[in-house]
mmCIF file of C-alpha atoms in Angstrom:
data_model
loop_
_atom_site.group_PDB
_atom_site.id
_atom_site.type_symbol
_atom_site.label_atom_id
_atom_site.label_comp_id
_atom_site.label_asym_id
_atom_site.label_seq_id
_atom_site.Cartn_x
_atom_site.Cartn_y
_atom_site.Cartn_z
ATOM 1 C CA MET N 1 -2.065 17.544 -50.818
ATOM 2 C CA ALA N 2 -0.780 21.108 -51.599
ATOM 3 C CA ALA N 3 -3.102 24.077 -51.964
ATOM 4 C CA GLU N 4 -4.727 25.179 -54.976
ATOM 5 C CA PRO N 5 -1.959 28.404 -55.651
ATOM 6 C CA GLN N 6 -4.137 31.885 -56.557
ATOM 7 C CA PRO N 7 -2.724 35.332 -56.605
ATOM 8 C CA LYS N 8 -2.725 37.190 -53.402
ATOM 9 C CA ALA N 9 -2.304 40.773 -53.406
ATOM 10 C CA LEU N 10 1.264 41.640 -51.329
ATOM 11 C CA THR N 11 1.368 43.846 -48.939
ATOM 12 C CA ARG N 12 3.610 45.275 -45.926
ATOM 13 C CA LYS N 13 6.070 44.997 -47.939
ATOM 14 C CA PRO N 14 9.848 44.818 -46.762
ATOM 15 C CA LEU N 15 12.405 48.117 -47.450
ATOM 16 C CA LEU N 16 15.639 46.078 -49.069
ATOM 17 C CA LEU N 17 18.460 48.014 -47.234
ATOM 18 C CA ASN N 18 20.828 46.422 -49.194
ATOM 19 C CA LYS N 19 22.564 44.483 -52.195
ATOM 20 C CA VAL N 20 25.077 42.194 -51.759
ATOM 21 C CA GLU N 21 26.491 41.515 -54.236
ATOM 22 C CA GLY N 22 30.552 39.297 -55.572
ATOM 23 C CA SER N 23 30.164 35.854 -55.166
ATOM 24 C CA GLN N 24 31.038 34.250 -58.355
ATOM 25 C CA GLU N 25 28.376 31.435 -57.668
ATOM 26 C CA VAL N 26 25.619 29.905 -55.219
ATOM 27 C CA VAL N 27 25.814 31.630 -51.719
ATOM 28 C CA ASN N 28 24.764 28.281 -49.721
ATOM 29 C CA MET N 29 24.226 30.164 -46.380
ATOM 30 C CA ALA N 30 24.625 33.686 -45.123
ATOM 31 C CA ALA N 31 24.060 35.557 -41.793
ATOM 32 C CA ILE N 32 24.210 39.166 -40.070
ATOM 33 C CA VAL N 33 26.697 39.567 -37.341
ATOM 34 C CA PRO N 34 24.886 40.892 -34.314
ATOM 35 C CA LYS N 35 25.489 44.256 -33.607
ATOM 36 C CA GLU N 36 27.200 44.840 -36.093
ATOM 37 C CA ASP N 37 26.876 46.269 -39.780
ATOM 38 C CA GLY N 38 28.003 43.104 -41.610
ATOM 39 C CA VAL N 39 27.254 40.186 -42.409
ATOM 40 C CA ILE N 40 28.869 36.136 -42.971
ATOM 41 C CA SER N 41 28.355 34.166 -46.629
ATOM 42 C CA VAL N 42 29.811 30.867 -47.369
ATOM 43 C CA SER N 43 29.552 29.975 -51.457
ATOM 44 C CA GLU N 44 29.913 27.280 -54.127
ATOM 45 C CA ASP N 45 32.690 29.425 -54.687
ATOM 46 C CA ARG N 46 34.441 27.832 -52.086
ATOM 47 C CA THR N 47 34.966 31.513 -50.303
ATOM 48 C CA VAL N 48 34.060 32.711 -46.851
ATOM 49 C CA ARG N 49 33.147 36.409 -46.330
ATOM 50 C CA VAL N 50 32.720 38.656 -43.732
ATOM 51 C CA TRP N 51 30.838 42.129 -45.730
ATOM 52 C CA LEU N 52 31.103 44.550 -43.611
ATOM 53 C CA LYS N 53 29.256 48.347 -43.956
ATOM 54 C CA ARG N 54 31.711 51.012 -45.093
ATOM 55 C CA ASP N 55 30.822 55.248 -45.087
ATOM 56 C CA SER N 56 29.845 55.048 -48.808
ATOM 57 C CA GLY N 57 26.706 52.353 -47.354
ATOM 58 C CA GLN N 58 28.084 49.807 -49.236
ATOM 59 C CA TYR N 59 29.056 46.682 -47.847
ATOM 60 C CA TRP N 60 33.035 45.396 -49.211
ATOM 61 C CA PRO N 61 34.746 41.931 -47.766
ATOM 62 C CA SER N 62 36.967 42.326 -44.498
ATOM 63 C CA ILE N 63 37.436 38.652 -44.983
ATOM 64 C CA TYR N 64 37.827 36.771 -48.366
ATOM 65 C CA HIS N 65 38.809 33.411 -47.195
ATOM 66 C CA ALA N 66 39.126 30.588 -50.029
ATOM 67 C CA MET N 67 38.479 27.371 -47.872
ATOM 68 C CA PRO N 68 39.466 23.521 -50.283
ATOM 69 C CA SER N 69 36.179 22.733 -51.213
ATOM 70 C CA PRO N 70 32.644 24.437 -51.984
ATOM 71 C CA CYS N 71 31.079 25.664 -48.615
ATOM 72 C CA SER N 72 27.529 23.853 -48.501
ATOM 73 C CA CYS N 73 26.803 25.506 -44.511
ATOM 74 C CA MET N 74 27.842 27.517 -41.766
ATOM 75 C CA SER N 75 26.960 27.491 -38.280
ATOM 76 C CA PHE N 76 27.731 31.280 -36.057
ATOM 77 C CA ASN N 77 27.752 31.941 -32.712
ATOM 78 C CA PRO N 78 28.596 36.034 -31.729
ATOM 79 C CA GLU N 79 29.151 34.455 -28.002
ATOM 80 C CA THR N 80 32.623 33.329 -29.053
ATOM 81 C CA ARG N 81 32.914 34.485 -32.344
ATOM 82 C CA ARG N 82 33.056 30.815 -33.719
ATOM 83 C CA LEU N 83 32.150 29.815 -36.938
ATOM 84 C CA SER N 84 31.603 26.945 -38.540
ATOM 85 C CA ILE N 85 32.000 25.754 -41.605
ATOM 86 C CA GLY N 86 30.593 22.464 -43.805
ATOM 87 C CA LEU N 87 32.443 21.548 -47.038
ATOM 88 C CA ASP N 88 31.521 19.470 -49.765
ATOM 89 C CA ASN N 89 34.041 17.151 -49.335
ATOM 90 C CA GLY N 90 32.812 15.604 -45.810
ATOM 91 C CA THR N 91 34.946 18.519 -43.457
ATOM 92 C CA ILE N 92 33.467 20.810 -41.127
ATOM 93 C CA SER N 93 36.585 22.909 -40.464
ATOM 94 C CA GLU N 94 35.581 26.092 -37.187
ATOM 95 C CA PHE N 95 37.547 29.495 -37.052
ATOM 96 C CA ILE N 96 37.236 32.084 -34.255
ATOM 97 C CA LEU N 97 36.914 35.583 -35.331
ATOM 98 C CA SER N 98 38.752 39.117 -34.298
ATOM 99 C CA GLU N 99 36.783 41.809 -33.158
ATOM 100 C CA ASP N 100 36.507 43.606 -35.088
ATOM 101 C CA TYR N 101 35.754 41.226 -37.815
ATOM 102 C CA ASN N 102 38.994 41.907 -39.839
ATOM 103 C CA LYS N 103 40.528 38.282 -39.754
ATOM 104 C CA MET N 104 39.810 34.212 -39.416
ATOM 105 C CA THR N 105 41.919 32.206 -37.534
ATOM 106 C CA LEU N 106 41.983 28.565 -37.826
ATOM 107 C CA VAL N 107 41.345 26.568 -34.025
ATOM 108 C CA LYS N 108 40.231 22.884 -35.825
ATOM 109 C CA SER N 109 38.778 20.558 -38.809
ATOM 110 C CA TYR N 110 37.522 17.517 -38.099
ATOM 111 C CA GLN N 111 36.142 15.259 -41.057
ATOM 112 C CA ALA N 112 32.867 14.705 -40.603
ATOM 113 C CA HIS N 113 31.286 12.829 -43.458
ATOM 114 C CA GLN N 114 31.837 10.855 -46.768
ATOM 115 C CA SER N 115 30.035 13.319 -48.372
ATOM 116 C CA ARG N 116 28.457 17.069 -48.777
ATOM 117 C CA VAL N 117 28.346 18.783 -45.215
ATOM 118 C CA ILE N 118 24.430 19.437 -45.337
ATOM 119 C CA MET N 119 23.395 21.673 -41.859
ATOM 120 C CA ILE N 120 25.631 22.777 -38.964
ATOM 121 C CA LEU N 121 24.343 23.677 -34.951
ATOM 122 C CA PHE N 122 27.289 24.322 -32.794
ATOM 123 C CA VAL N 123 24.846 23.984 -28.943
ATOM 124 C CA LEU N 124 27.731 26.880 -26.950
ATOM 125 C CA GLU N 125 26.060 25.146 -23.538
ATOM 126 C CA MET N 126 27.617 21.405 -24.490
ATOM 127 C CA GLU N 127 30.008 22.668 -26.903
ATOM 128 C CA TRP N 128 28.404 20.494 -29.405
ATOM 129 C CA VAL N 129 29.231 20.258 -32.988
ATOM 130 C CA LEU N 130 25.829 18.748 -34.809
ATOM 131 C CA SER N 131 25.806 18.032 -38.538
ATOM 132 C CA THR N 132 24.248 16.089 -40.844
ATOM 133 C CA GLY N 133 24.853 15.056 -44.290
ATOM 134 C CA GLN N 134 23.934 13.701 -47.921
ATOM 135 C CA ASP N 135 26.317 10.120 -46.457
ATOM 136 C CA LYS N 136 23.228 9.755 -45.077
ATOM 137 C CA HIS N 137 24.385 10.529 -41.115
ATOM 138 C CA PHE N 138 24.105 12.698 -38.378
ATOM 139 C CA THR N 139 27.155 13.166 -36.252
ATOM 140 C CA TRP N 140 27.885 15.436 -33.046
ATOM 141 C CA HIS N 141 31.777 16.173 -32.219
ATOM 142 C CA CYS N 142 33.065 17.772 -28.877
ATOM 143 C CA SER N 143 33.977 20.832 -30.095
ATOM 144 C CA GLU N 144 36.471 21.695 -27.581
ATOM 145 C CA SER N 145 38.534 18.085 -28.857
ATOM 146 C CA GLY N 146 37.577 17.581 -32.114
ATOM 147 C CA GLN N 147 36.433 13.951 -31.050
ATOM 148 C CA ARG N 148 33.558 12.381 -32.835
ATOM 149 C CA LEU N 149 31.220 11.366 -29.682
ATOM 150 C CA GLY N 150 28.305 9.274 -32.085
ATOM 151 C CA GLY N 151 26.443 9.539 -35.066
ATOM 152 C CA TYR N 152 23.057 7.899 -36.093
ATOM 153 C CA ARG N 153 22.540 6.611 -39.965
ATOM 154 C CA THR N 154 19.214 8.254 -41.346
ATOM 155 C CA SER N 155 16.921 7.009 -44.045
ATOM 156 C CA ALA N 156 17.721 9.211 -46.385
ATOM 157 C CA GLY N 157 19.573 12.016 -47.033
ATOM 158 C CA ALA N 158 19.324 14.649 -43.678
ATOM 159 C CA CYS N 159 18.571 18.269 -44.655
ATOM 160 C CA GLY N 160 16.620 19.525 -41.574
ATOM 161 C CA LEU N 161 18.541 20.194 -38.572
ATOM 162 C CA GLN N 162 17.288 21.462 -35.168
ATOM 163 C CA PHE N 163 18.408 20.892 -31.357
ATOM 164 C CA ASP N 164 16.570 21.684 -27.837
ATOM 165 C CA VAL N 165 19.259 22.542 -25.037
ATOM 166 C CA GLU N 166 17.158 21.490 -22.681
ATOM 167 C CA THR N 167 15.560 18.123 -22.688
ATOM 168 C CA ARG N 168 18.950 17.315 -25.509
ATOM 169 C CA HIS N 169 17.180 16.136 -28.222
ATOM 170 C CA VAL N 170 17.517 16.721 -31.333
ATOM 171 C CA PHE N 171 15.157 17.084 -34.770
ATOM 172 C CA VAL N 172 16.687 16.083 -37.952
ATOM 173 C CA GLY N 173 14.401 15.971 -41.485
ATOM 174 C CA ASP N 174 15.187 13.351 -44.165
ATOM 175 C CA HIS N 175 14.624 13.593 -47.974
ATOM 176 C CA SER N 176 12.041 10.867 -47.154
ATOM 177 C CA GLY N 177 9.458 12.910 -45.299
ATOM 178 C CA GLN N 178 10.148 11.984 -41.975
ATOM 179 C CA VAL N 179 11.329 13.639 -39.242
ATOM 180 C CA THR N 180 13.589 11.863 -36.323
ATOM 181 C CA ILE N 181 14.165 12.348 -32.547
ATOM 182 C CA LEU N 182 16.841 11.599 -31.098
ATOM 183 C CA LYS N 183 18.455 11.864 -27.380
ATOM 184 C CA LEU N 184 21.616 12.928 -27.430
ATOM 185 C CA GLU N 185 24.079 12.042 -24.175
ATOM 186 C CA GLN N 186 27.958 12.384 -24.147
ATOM 187 C CA GLU N 187 29.227 10.012 -26.242
ATOM 188 C CA SER N 188 25.417 7.975 -27.291
ATOM 189 C CA CYS N 189 22.449 8.762 -28.618
ATOM 190 C CA SER N 190 19.276 6.566 -28.619
ATOM 191 C CA LEU N 191 15.651 6.842 -30.767
ATOM 192 C CA VAL N 192 12.905 8.588 -29.260
ATOM 193 C CA THR N 193 10.764 8.445 -32.379
ATOM 194 C CA THR N 194 10.033 9.144 -35.435
ATOM 195 C CA PHE N 195 7.042 11.006 -37.578
ATOM 196 C CA LYS N 196 5.998 11.656 -41.514
ATOM 197 C CA GLY N 197 2.707 14.258 -42.654
ATOM 198 C CA HIS N 198 4.768 15.305 -45.805
ATOM 199 C CA THR N 199 3.942 14.253 -49.303
ATOM 200 C CA GLY N 200 7.558 15.604 -50.292
ATOM 201 C CA GLY N 201 11.104 15.442 -48.761
ATOM 202 C CA VAL N 202 11.800 18.004 -45.390
ATOM 203 C CA THR N 203 13.784 21.225 -46.624
ATOM 204 C CA ALA N 204 14.161 22.547 -43.137
ATOM 205 C CA LEU N 205 13.567 22.748 -39.433
ATOM 206 C CA CYS N 206 12.826 25.169 -36.869
ATOM 207 C CA TRP N 207 12.340 25.020 -33.125
ATOM 208 C CA ASP N 208 10.540 26.996 -31.311
ATOM 209 C CA PRO N 209 12.031 25.999 -27.386
ATOM 210 C CA ILE N 210 9.342 28.341 -25.679
ATOM 211 C CA GLN N 211 5.865 26.730 -27.287
ATOM 212 C CA ARG N 212 8.235 23.661 -27.816
ATOM 213 C CA VAL N 213 6.423 23.313 -31.138
ATOM 214 C CA LEU N 214 8.563 22.379 -34.307
ATOM 215 C CA PHE N 215 7.830 23.817 -37.720
ATOM 216 C CA SER N 216 8.679 21.922 -40.870
ATOM 217 C CA GLY N 217 9.382 22.349 -44.764
ATOM 218 C CA SER N 218 8.887 20.034 -47.348
ATOM 219 C CA SER N 219 8.955 20.239 -51.473
ATOM 220 C CA ASP N 220 5.633 19.439 -51.552
ATOM 221 C CA HIS N 221 5.313 23.335 -50.910
ATOM 222 C CA SER N 222 3.823 22.835 -47.252
ATOM 223 C CA ILE N 223 4.910 23.571 -43.374
ATOM 224 C CA ILE N 224 3.451 21.473 -40.769
ATOM 225 C CA MET N 225 3.628 22.370 -36.737
ATOM 226 C CA TRP N 226 4.205 19.657 -34.882
ATOM 227 C CA ASP N 227 2.976 20.645 -31.497
ATOM 228 C CA ILE N 228 5.935 18.618 -29.271
ATOM 229 C CA GLY N 229 5.184 20.330 -25.505
ATOM 230 C CA GLY N 230 1.683 19.643 -26.280
ATOM 231 C CA ARG N 231 1.504 16.553 -26.139
ATOM 232 C CA LYS N 232 -1.685 15.207 -27.738
ATOM 233 C CA GLY N 233 -0.257 14.965 -31.615
ATOM 234 C CA THR N 234 -1.546 18.138 -32.658
ATOM 235 C CA ALA N 235 -0.171 18.912 -35.964
ATOM 236 C CA ILE N 236 -0.957 21.827 -37.986
ATOM 237 C CA GLU N 237 -0.635 22.481 -42.405
ATOM 238 C CA LEU N 238 0.700 25.986 -43.645
ATOM 239 C CA GLN N 239 -0.039 26.230 -47.105
ATOM 240 C CA GLY N 240 0.767 29.350 -48.590
ATOM 241 C CA HIS N 241 4.222 28.450 -50.933
ATOM 242 C CA ASN N 242 3.680 27.765 -54.472
ATOM 243 C CA ASP N 243 7.251 25.624 -54.656
ATOM 244 C CA LYS N 244 9.357 24.101 -52.111
ATOM 245 C CA VAL N 245 9.445 25.607 -48.891
ATOM 246 C CA GLN N 246 13.779 26.466 -48.824
ATOM 247 C CA SER N 247 13.665 28.069 -45.292
ATOM 248 C CA LEU N 248 12.637 28.871 -41.694
ATOM 249 C CA SER N 249 13.369 31.290 -38.636
ATOM 250 C CA TYR N 250 10.845 31.975 -36.185
ATOM 251 C CA ALA N 251 10.640 35.494 -34.425
ATOM 252 C CA HIS N 252 10.445 34.603 -30.940
ATOM 253 C CA HIS N 253 8.865 37.676 -29.578
ATOM 254 C CA THR N 254 5.792 37.806 -31.650
ATOM 255 C CA ARG N 255 5.348 34.330 -32.231
ATOM 256 C CA GLN N 256 6.239 35.095 -36.122
ATOM 257 C CA LEU N 257 7.402 32.596 -38.321
ATOM 258 C CA ILE N 258 8.891 33.208 -41.697
ATOM 259 C CA SER N 259 9.145 30.927 -44.929
ATOM 260 C CA CYS N 260 11.176 31.361 -47.885
ATOM 261 C CA GLY N 261 10.364 29.359 -51.286
ATOM 262 C CA ALA N 262 11.980 28.753 -53.991
ATOM 263 C CA ASP N 263 10.041 31.100 -55.889
ATOM 264 C CA GLY N 264 10.958 33.644 -54.115
ATOM 265 C CA GLY N 265 8.586 33.189 -51.773
ATOM 266 C CA ILE N 266 8.768 35.353 -48.687
ATOM 267 C CA VAL N 267 5.734 33.902 -45.643
ATOM 268 C CA VAL N 268 5.601 35.884 -42.615
ATOM 269 C CA TRP N 269 2.825 33.502 -40.393
ATOM 270 C CA ASN N 270 1.296 35.175 -37.464
ATOM 271 C CA MET N 271 1.685 31.717 -34.973
ATOM 272 C CA ASP N 272 -0.164 34.228 -32.222
ATOM 273 C CA VAL N 273 -3.549 32.921 -33.397
ATOM 274 C CA GLU N 274 -5.262 29.765 -32.519
ATOM 275 C CA ARG N 275 -4.626 27.387 -35.542
ATOM 276 C CA GLN N 276 -7.064 24.378 -35.845
ATOM 277 C CA GLU N 277 -5.933 20.805 -37.149
ATOM 278 C CA THR N 278 -7.144 20.101 -41.354
ATOM 279 C CA PRO N 279 -9.191 16.724 -41.146
ATOM 280 C CA GLU N 280 -8.275 13.636 -41.991
ATOM 281 C CA TRP N 281 -10.178 12.214 -45.155
ATOM 282 C CA LEU N 282 -12.909 9.794 -45.150
ATOM 283 C CA ASP N 283 -13.778 7.029 -47.442
ATOM 284 C CA SER N 284 -16.183 6.646 -49.002
ATOM 285 C CA ASP N 285 -17.793 4.374 -52.016
ATOM 286 C CA SER N 286 -19.930 7.261 -52.975
ATOM 287 C CA CYS N 287 -20.692 11.242 -53.033
ATOM 288 C CA GLN N 288 -21.035 11.684 -48.580
ATOM 289 C CA LYS N 289 -23.298 15.030 -50.541
ATOM 290 C CA CYS N 290 -25.526 13.687 -53.196
ATOM 291 C CA ASP N 291 -24.177 9.655 -52.945
ATOM 292 C CA GLN N 292 -23.402 9.490 -56.633
ATOM 293 C CA PRO N 293 -20.903 6.941 -56.670
ATOM 294 C CA PHE N 294 -17.210 7.459 -57.231
ATOM 295 C CA PHE N 295 -16.490 5.780 -60.870
ATOM 296 C CA TRP N 296 -14.916 2.979 -58.746
ATOM 297 C CA ASN N 297 -18.245 1.269 -57.478
ATOM 298 C CA PHE N 298 -19.617 -0.280 -60.284
ATOM 299 C CA LYS N 299 -21.860 -1.879 -58.085
ATOM 300 C CA GLN N 300 -23.895 1.085 -57.636
ATOM 301 C CA MET N 301 -23.297 2.017 -60.584
ATOM 302 C CA TRP N 302 -25.569 -0.700 -62.210
ATOM 303 C CA ASP N 303 -28.121 -1.403 -59.435
ATOM 304 C CA SER N 304 -28.390 3.140 -60.211
ATOM 305 C CA LYS N 305 -27.693 3.466 -63.811
ATOM 306 C CA LYS N 306 -25.899 6.461 -63.058
ATOM 307 C CA ILE N 307 -22.262 6.840 -64.226
ATOM 308 C CA GLY N 308 -19.907 7.281 -61.639
ATOM 309 C CA LEU N 309 -18.418 10.242 -60.386
ATOM 310 C CA ARG N 310 -14.485 11.670 -59.901
ATOM 311 C CA GLN N 311 -13.564 12.124 -55.845
ATOM 312 C CA HIS N 312 -12.925 15.066 -54.421
ATOM 313 C CA HIS N 313 -12.401 15.562 -50.790
ATOM 314 C CA CYS N 314 -13.860 18.952 -48.755
ATOM 315 C CA ARG N 315 -10.401 20.720 -47.411
ATOM 316 C CA LYS N 316 -12.391 21.717 -44.195
ATOM 317 C CA CYS N 317 -14.960 18.886 -43.100
ATOM 318 C CA GLY N 318 -12.740 15.952 -44.780
ATOM 319 C CA LYS N 319 -15.668 14.390 -46.535
ATOM 320 C CA ALA N 320 -15.774 12.480 -49.659
ATOM 321 C CA VAL N 321 -17.219 15.010 -52.242
ATOM 322 C CA CYS N 322 -18.037 15.339 -55.824
ATOM 323 C CA GLY N 323 -17.088 17.843 -58.446
ATOM 324 C CA LYS N 324 -20.998 18.989 -58.485
ATOM 325 C CA CYS N 325 -21.444 19.373 -54.720
ATOM 326 C CA SER N 326 -17.530 21.147 -54.071
ATOM 327 C CA SER N 327 -17.813 23.745 -57.148
ATOM 328 C CA LYS N 328 -17.012 26.250 -54.534
ATOM 329 C CA ARG N 329 -13.376 27.471 -53.419
ATOM 330 C CA SER N 330 -12.344 29.284 -50.394
ATOM 331 C CA SER N 331 -8.966 30.727 -47.632
ATOM 332 C CA ILE N 332 -9.238 28.995 -44.929
ATOM 333 C CA PRO N 333 -6.003 30.728 -43.277
ATOM 334 C CA LEU N 334 -7.105 29.297 -39.276
ATOM 335 C CA MET N 335 -6.676 25.555 -40.778
ATOM 336 C CA GLY N 336 -3.353 27.292 -42.896
ATOM 337 C CA PHE N 337 -4.936 27.903 -46.579
ATOM 338 C CA GLU N 338 -3.724 31.286 -46.985
ATOM 339 C CA PHE N 339 -4.714 30.622 -50.272
ATOM 340 C CA GLU N 340 -8.372 29.183 -52.155
ATOM 341 C CA VAL N 341 -8.568 25.563 -51.823
ATOM 342 C CA ARG N 342 -11.873 23.290 -52.726
ATOM 343 C CA VAL N 343 -14.938 23.203 -49.974
ATOM 344 C CA CYS N 344 -17.916 21.246 -50.005
ATOM 345 C CA ASP N 345 -21.096 23.761 -51.133
ATOM 346 C CA SER N 346 -22.703 23.316 -47.418
ATOM 347 C CA CYS N 347 -18.897 24.330 -45.812
ATOM 348 C CA HIS N 348 -18.946 27.027 -47.368
ATOM 349 C CA GLU N 349 -21.790 28.273 -47.379
ATOM 350 C CA SER N 350 -20.426 27.935 -43.335
ATOM 351 C CA ILE N 351 -17.191 30.065 -43.468
ATOM 352 C CA THR N 352 -17.482 34.155 -42.150
ATOM 353 C CA ASP N 353 -15.656 36.965 -43.803
ATOM 354 C CA GLU N 354 -13.587 36.758 -40.610
ATOM 355 C CA GLU N 355 -12.795 33.291 -40.790
ATOM 356 C CA ARG N 356 -11.623 33.861 -44.875
ATOM 357 C CA ALA N 357 -9.415 37.080 -42.924
ATOM 358 C CA PRO N 358 -5.479 36.352 -43.871
ATOM 359 C CA THR N 359 -3.015 35.245 -41.068
ATOM 360 C CA ALA N 360 -0.370 35.685 -42.563
ATOM 361 C CA THR N 361 1.693 38.493 -44.972
ATOM 362 C CA PHE N 362 3.282 37.527 -48.511
ATOM 363 C CA HIS N 363 6.354 39.428 -49.865
ATOM 364 C CA ASP N 364 8.350 38.834 -53.342
ATOM 365 C CA SER N 365 12.237 38.447 -52.596
ATOM 366 C CA LYS N 366 12.654 38.278 -55.967
ATOM 367 C CA HIS N 367 15.760 36.159 -56.529
ATOM 368 C CA ASN N 368 15.548 32.107 -55.856
ATOM 369 C CA ILE N 369 16.280 31.749 -52.281
ATOM 370 C CA VAL N 370 18.458 29.831 -50.788
ATOM 371 C CA HIS N 371 18.506 30.338 -46.985
ATOM 372 C CA VAL N 372 17.554 32.873 -44.553
ATOM 373 C CA HIS N 373 18.970 34.492 -41.297
ATOM 374 C CA PHE N 374 16.494 37.142 -39.365
ATOM 375 C CA ASP N 375 18.221 39.951 -36.248
ATOM 376 C CA ALA N 376 14.941 40.176 -34.215
ATOM 377 C CA THR N 377 17.074 42.848 -32.399
ATOM 378 C CA ARG N 378 16.720 45.286 -35.330
ATOM 379 C CA GLY N 379 14.147 43.163 -37.128
ATOM 380 C CA TRP N 380 16.230 43.335 -40.137
ATOM 381 C CA LEU N 381 15.408 40.027 -42.896
ATOM 382 C CA LEU N 382 18.493 38.844 -44.475
ATOM 383 C CA THR N 383 18.252 36.003 -48.267
ATOM 384 C CA SER N 384 20.898 34.027 -50.290
ATOM 385 C CA GLY N 385 19.713 33.122 -52.646
ATOM 386 C CA THR N 386 21.550 30.749 -56.683
ATOM 387 C CA ASP N 387 20.990 34.349 -57.808
ATOM 388 C CA LYS N 388 24.778 34.684 -56.204
ATOM 389 C CA VAL N 389 23.075 37.521 -54.230
ATOM 390 C CA ILE N 390 22.871 38.158 -50.851
ATOM 391 C CA LYS N 391 19.711 40.991 -49.733
ATOM 392 C CA VAL N 392 19.094 42.454 -46.256
ATOM 393 C CA GLY N 393 15.957 44.079 -45.216
ATOM 394 C CA VAL N 394 14.116 45.549 -42.636
ATOM 395 C CA ARG N 395 10.149 44.519 -41.778
ATOM 396 C CA ASN N 396 8.353 47.244 -39.181
ATOM 397 C CA ALA N 397 6.249 44.116 -38.379
ATOM 398 C CA LEU N 398 9.263 41.642 -37.613
ATOM 399 C CA ALA N 399 10.497 44.545 -34.734
ATOM 400 C CA PRO N 400 9.980 45.135 -31.487
ATOM 401 C CA VAL N 401 10.908 48.759 -31.948
ATOM 402 C CA PHE N 402 12.324 50.491 -35.182
ATOM 403 C CA ASN N 403 12.682 54.437 -35.492
#
């Protein structure tokens, strides 16, 4: 169940460097060009644009390229300047950008899906292009030959996609809330496992190959941190959004997770703290504090001549309690609850002020975010939204060095 949102003061507000405007429709994805003052964007208006900052301080398109179908997603590799673009018609088109970012040359196109391409990843080490689509398929192609190497049908339309180069494991999140792990070979794949922890569909995935942790964002407003490498089955919940989580990015050098929501909220989570798993909710026919029967426990209600009460659960201990025994609210940041949630009275007394100290900072981007991209070298944060605007900002806490 999602946390009960409470107003929270914004701290360390990001500094807006620039707004990039000019798209006619939703900007589905955008990325900062490393070592350049530039942005690459793909839009529902069928355009691919490369925006370079001019002497005036404004971004102007050095490339304006129209595609045959709305552009749904993209993947850009700075080393090769290879730009892979997913289209609404299921096609993936690959381009090479010139060194001065003033020209893009088509390399190849291939029909990867039967409908809209949702996510693309280009893996330089394997020369693979991985993709998911609304046709409920994950596919991967050879980027050199354009040949389809294989595919896998998911249980629902797939949104999230991440890949671990070391183990060749691919993570696919879908609208059912399930995450599927596949092992890829050159021309075959095998199912490793599936797991589910969200009550809504998975909307975004983010992989930390160093700590071997997978983050999944969902339409249920929550994020789950899955400890894949620890082999202990640990899953930590993070509750800090009031709307569905749209996009995730991870800053490895500072161990901070950046999450963006459909309400425009940006949350920066400190993952360099020892977090705790939320407890399993316990089952009981009566309050585990005062023994009052719950409303379905007819026998105890009759025997004790008491009216049945509604069941609640303490978010800290997981016990089934009545409203009277859980009248207090508290944030529990180390359990991922940055908003105040229901706790039983005894747990409320045991939570110290130190334990209530926030482990995340909250910001308002003032637009409905679709995608986020973080450039760790400069500490720049880019968001694109349904308002057709791209915003580029800097947050000093995310930058290793920023003068």
